[in-house]
Coordinates of C-alpha atoms in Angstrom, one line a residue:
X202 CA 96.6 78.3 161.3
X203 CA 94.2 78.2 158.0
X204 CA 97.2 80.6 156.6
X205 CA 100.1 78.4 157.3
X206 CA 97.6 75.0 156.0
X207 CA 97.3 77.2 152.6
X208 CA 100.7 77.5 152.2
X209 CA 101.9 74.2 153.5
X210 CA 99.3 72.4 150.9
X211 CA 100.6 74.8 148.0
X212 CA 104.1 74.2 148.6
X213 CA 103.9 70.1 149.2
X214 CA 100.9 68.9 147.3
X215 CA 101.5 68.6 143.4
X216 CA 98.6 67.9 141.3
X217 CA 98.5 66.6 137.8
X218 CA 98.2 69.2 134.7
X219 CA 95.8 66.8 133.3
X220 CA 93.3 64.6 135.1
X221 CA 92.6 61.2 133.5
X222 CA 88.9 61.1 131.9
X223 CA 88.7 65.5 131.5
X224 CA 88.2 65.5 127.9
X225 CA 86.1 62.5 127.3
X226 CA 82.4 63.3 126.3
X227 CA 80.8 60.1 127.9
X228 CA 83.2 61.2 131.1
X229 CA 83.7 64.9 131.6
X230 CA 84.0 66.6 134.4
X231 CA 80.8 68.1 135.7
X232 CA 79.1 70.6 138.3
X233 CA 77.8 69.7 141.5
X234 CA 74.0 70.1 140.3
X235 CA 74.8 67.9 137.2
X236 CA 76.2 65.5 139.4
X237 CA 73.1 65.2 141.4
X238 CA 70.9 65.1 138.0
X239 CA 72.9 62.3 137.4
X240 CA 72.6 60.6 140.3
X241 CA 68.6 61.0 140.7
X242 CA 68.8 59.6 137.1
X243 CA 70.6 56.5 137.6
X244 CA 69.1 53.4 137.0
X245 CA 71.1 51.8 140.0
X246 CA 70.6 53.7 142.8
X247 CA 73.7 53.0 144.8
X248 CA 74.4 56.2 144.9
X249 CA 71.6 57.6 145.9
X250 CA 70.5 55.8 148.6
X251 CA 74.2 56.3 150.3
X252 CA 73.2 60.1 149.8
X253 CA 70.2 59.8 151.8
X254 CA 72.2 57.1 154.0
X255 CA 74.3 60.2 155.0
X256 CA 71.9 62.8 155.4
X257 CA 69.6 60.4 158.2
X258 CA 72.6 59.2 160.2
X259 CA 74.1 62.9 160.0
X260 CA 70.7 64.3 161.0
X261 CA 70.6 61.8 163.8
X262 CA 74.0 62.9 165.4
X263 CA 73.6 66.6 164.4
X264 CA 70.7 66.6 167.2
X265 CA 72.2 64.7 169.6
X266 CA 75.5 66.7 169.1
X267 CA 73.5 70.5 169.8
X268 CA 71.2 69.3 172.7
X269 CA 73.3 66.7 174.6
X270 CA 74.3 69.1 177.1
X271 CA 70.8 70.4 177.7
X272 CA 69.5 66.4 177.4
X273 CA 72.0 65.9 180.3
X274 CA 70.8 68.6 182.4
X275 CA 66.9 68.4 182.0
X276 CA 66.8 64.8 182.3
X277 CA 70.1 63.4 184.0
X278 CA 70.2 66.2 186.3
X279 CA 74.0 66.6 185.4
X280 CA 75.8 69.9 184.8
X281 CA 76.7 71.0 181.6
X282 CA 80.6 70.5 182.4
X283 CA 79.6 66.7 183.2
X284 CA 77.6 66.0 180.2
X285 CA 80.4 67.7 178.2
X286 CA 82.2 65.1 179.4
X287 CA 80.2 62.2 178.7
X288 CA 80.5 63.5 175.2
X289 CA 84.4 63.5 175.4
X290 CA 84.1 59.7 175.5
X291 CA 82.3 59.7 171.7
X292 CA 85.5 61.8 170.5
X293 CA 87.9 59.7 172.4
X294 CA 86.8 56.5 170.5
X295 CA 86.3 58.3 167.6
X296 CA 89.7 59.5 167.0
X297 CA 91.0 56.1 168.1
X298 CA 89.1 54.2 166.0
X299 CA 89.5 56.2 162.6
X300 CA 92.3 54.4 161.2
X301 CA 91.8 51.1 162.5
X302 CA 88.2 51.3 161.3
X303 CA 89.2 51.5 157.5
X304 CA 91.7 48.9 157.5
X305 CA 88.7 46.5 158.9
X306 CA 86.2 48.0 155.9
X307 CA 89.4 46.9 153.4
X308 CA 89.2 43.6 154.5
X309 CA 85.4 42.8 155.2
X310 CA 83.5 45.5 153.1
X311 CA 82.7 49.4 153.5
X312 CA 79.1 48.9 153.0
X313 CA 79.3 46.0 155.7
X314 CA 81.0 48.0 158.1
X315 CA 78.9 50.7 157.7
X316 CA 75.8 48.9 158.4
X317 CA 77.2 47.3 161.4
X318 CA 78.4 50.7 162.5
X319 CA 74.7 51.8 162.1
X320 CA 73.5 48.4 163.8
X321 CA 76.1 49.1 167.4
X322 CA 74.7 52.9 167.0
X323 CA 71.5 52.8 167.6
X324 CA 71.6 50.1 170.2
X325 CA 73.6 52.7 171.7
X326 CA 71.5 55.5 171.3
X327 CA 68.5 53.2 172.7
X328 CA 70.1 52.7 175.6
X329 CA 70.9 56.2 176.5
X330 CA 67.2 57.0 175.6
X331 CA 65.8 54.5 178.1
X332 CA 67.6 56.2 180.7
X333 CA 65.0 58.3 182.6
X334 CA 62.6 58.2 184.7
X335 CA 59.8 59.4 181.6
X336 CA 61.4 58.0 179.1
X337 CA 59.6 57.0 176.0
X338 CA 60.6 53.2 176.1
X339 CA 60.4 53.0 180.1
X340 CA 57.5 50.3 178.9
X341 CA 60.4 48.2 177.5
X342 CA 62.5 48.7 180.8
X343 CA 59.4 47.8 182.4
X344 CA 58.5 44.6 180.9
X345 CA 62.3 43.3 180.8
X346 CA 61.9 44.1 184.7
X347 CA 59.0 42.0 184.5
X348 CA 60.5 39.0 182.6
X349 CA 63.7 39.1 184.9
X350 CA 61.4 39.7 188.3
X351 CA 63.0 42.2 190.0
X352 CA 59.8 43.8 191.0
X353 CA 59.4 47.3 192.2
X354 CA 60.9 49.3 194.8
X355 CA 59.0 51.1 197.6
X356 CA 58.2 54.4 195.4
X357 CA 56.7 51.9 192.8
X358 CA 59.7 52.3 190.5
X359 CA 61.0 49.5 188.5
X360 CA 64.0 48.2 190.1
X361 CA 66.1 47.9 187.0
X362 CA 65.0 51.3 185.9
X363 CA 66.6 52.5 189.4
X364 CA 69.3 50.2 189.2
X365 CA 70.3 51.8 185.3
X366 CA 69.6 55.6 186.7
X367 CA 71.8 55.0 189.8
X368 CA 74.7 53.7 187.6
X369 CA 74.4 56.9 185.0
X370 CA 77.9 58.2 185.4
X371 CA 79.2 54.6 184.3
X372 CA 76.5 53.2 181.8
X373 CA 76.3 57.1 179.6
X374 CA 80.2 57.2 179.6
X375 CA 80.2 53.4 178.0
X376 CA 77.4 54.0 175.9
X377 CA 78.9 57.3 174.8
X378 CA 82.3 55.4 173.8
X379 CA 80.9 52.6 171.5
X380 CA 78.9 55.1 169.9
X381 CA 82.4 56.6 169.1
X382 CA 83.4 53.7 167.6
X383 CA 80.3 53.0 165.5
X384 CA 80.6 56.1 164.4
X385 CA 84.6 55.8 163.1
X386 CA 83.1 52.6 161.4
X387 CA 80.1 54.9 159.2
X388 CA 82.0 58.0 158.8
X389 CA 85.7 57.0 157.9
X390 CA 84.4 54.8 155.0
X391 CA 81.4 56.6 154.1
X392 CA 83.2 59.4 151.7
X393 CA 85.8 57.1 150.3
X394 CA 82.0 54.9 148.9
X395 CA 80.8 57.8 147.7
X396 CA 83.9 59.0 145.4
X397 CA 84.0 55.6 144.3
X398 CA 80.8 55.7 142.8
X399 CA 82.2 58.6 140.4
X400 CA 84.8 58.2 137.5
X401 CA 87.7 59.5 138.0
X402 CA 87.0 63.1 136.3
X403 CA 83.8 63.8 138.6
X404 CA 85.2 62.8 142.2
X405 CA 85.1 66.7 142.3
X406 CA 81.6 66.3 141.7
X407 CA 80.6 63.8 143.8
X408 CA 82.8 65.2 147.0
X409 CA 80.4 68.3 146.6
X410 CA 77.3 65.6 146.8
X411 CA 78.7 64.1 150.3
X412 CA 79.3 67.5 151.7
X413 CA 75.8 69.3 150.4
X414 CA 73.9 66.0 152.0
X415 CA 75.9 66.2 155.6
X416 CA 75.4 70.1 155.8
X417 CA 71.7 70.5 154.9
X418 CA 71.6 67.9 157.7
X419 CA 73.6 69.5 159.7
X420 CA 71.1 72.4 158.7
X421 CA 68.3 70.3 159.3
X422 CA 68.6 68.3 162.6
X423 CA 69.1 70.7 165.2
X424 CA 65.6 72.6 164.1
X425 CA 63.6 69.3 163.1
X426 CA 64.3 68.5 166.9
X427 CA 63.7 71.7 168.2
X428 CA 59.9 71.3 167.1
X429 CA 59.9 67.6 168.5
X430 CA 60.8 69.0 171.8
X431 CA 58.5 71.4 171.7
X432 CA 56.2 69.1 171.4
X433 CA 57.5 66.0 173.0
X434 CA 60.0 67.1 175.4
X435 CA 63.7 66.9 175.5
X436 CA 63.5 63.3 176.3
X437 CA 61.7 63.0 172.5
X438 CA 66.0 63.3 171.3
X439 CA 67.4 59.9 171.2
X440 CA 63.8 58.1 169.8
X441 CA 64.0 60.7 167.2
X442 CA 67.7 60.0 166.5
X443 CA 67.4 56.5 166.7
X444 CA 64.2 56.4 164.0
X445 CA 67.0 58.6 161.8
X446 CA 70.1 56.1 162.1
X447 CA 67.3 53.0 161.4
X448 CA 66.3 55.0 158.1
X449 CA 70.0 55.6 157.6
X450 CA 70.4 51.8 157.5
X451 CA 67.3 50.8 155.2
X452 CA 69.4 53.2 152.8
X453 CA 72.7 51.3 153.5
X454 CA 70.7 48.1 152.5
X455 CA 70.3 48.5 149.2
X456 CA 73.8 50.3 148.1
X457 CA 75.6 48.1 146.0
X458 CA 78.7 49.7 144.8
X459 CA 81.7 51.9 146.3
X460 CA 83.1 49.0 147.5
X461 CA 86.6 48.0 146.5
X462 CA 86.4 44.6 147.7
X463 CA 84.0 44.0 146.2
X464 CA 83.7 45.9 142.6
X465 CA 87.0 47.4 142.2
X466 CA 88.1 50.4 141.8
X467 CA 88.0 50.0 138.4
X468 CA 84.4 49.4 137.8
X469 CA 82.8 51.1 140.7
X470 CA 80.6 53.5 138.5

């Protein structure tokens, strides 16, 4: 297959002899590392705060992505074939939602949709967290059973707690899905913001950037959790993805530029 994708993108794709801006002095093309000396040196910082943006949210789904399985059988008591279902949901929505989702960021904002993709994810992500028994918010699932008065059942449990862990195989699924969708809302408009941020002659450049910040998380998740765990338990996974996908959006806050609606294509350096 990687064979036949060689030869069907050397035989239909036809790229320009010259690129516009290769030449220039002020606008050159430039190596990955230059690119990111450039970037650290920026007065604006649009572009490097959407750097970090990616590298929390990616390190926030990286985790979740290598220890759901093992999430869902510690602390669900569900098989691995059922959690791997649960996660089918998050790829079901995902694909559905990746084209619609940048239409939507063309005509309300990529940054905007971004941080609202952030926003829906880790409401999501909170909500799957609070669903055990030692769960690291069951205080907040305890004091909303308070306000609402549903008291406790005969083993002392918080009704809605047992209400929630009863209904696991129709809240996680749900959960699971929206999450999908958030996450076609961050990462379908997340790369086109970044090589907006370059001229044209350095989109090279700044494609390397996006892909060197989501695989050193990628790098970096799994093993940052793994000594959470260790310490905290598996249920430690969605708090710790959650506090990632909330630094993700403090990021997101301040970015500026990348946004054709906005800036242009024109200007977006």
């Amino acid at each position: 297959l990687m064979i036949l994708s060689v030869v069907v993108l050397r035989r239909t794709i036809k790229e320009p002899t010259h690129v516009e801006g290769v030449g220039d002095s002020s606008s050159g093309s430039i190596g990955i590392l230059e690119a990111l000396a450039s970037v650290v040196r920026q007065r604006e910082k649009s572009a490097m705060r959407m750097l970090l943006a990616i590298f929390f949210w990616f390190i926030a789904w990286n985790g979740i992505e290598a220890f759901f399985t093992l999430y869902g059988r510690e602390v669900w008591n569900v098989s691995e074939a059922t959690g791997a279902l649960y996660m089918g949901f998050f790829s079901v929505t995902l694909v559905a939602f990746a084209i619609p989702s940048g239409f939507i960021a063309t005509a309300v904002g990529r940054a905007r949709i971004i941080r609202i993709g952030l926003t829906v994810l880790s409401i999501c992500l909170v909500g799957l967290g609070l669903l055990a028994h030692d769960s690291l918010g069951r205080p907040i699932v305890e004091a909303i059973n308070g306000v609402l008065g549903l008291g406790c059942d005969a083993a002392g449990q918080a009704r809605l707690l047992g209400a929630m862990l009863a209904n696991i195989g129709i809240i996680v699924p749900a959960l699971m899905g929206l999450a999908g969708l958030s996450w076609a809302l961050i990462n379908t408009n997340s790369y086109p913001m970044v090589v907006d941020m370059a001229v044209r002659a350095q989109t090279g450049a700044y494609t390397g950037l996006y892909y060197l910040f989501s695989s050193l998380a990628a790098i970096t998740g799994p093993p940052v959790f793994g000594l959470l765990r260790d310490a905290l338990g598996t249920r430690a996974l969605f708090p710790f993805s959650v506090v990632c996908v909330i630094v993700a959006l403090v990021f997101m806050a301040g970015v500026r530029k990348g946004d054709p609606t906005r800036t242009g294509l024109s200007d977006a350096k």
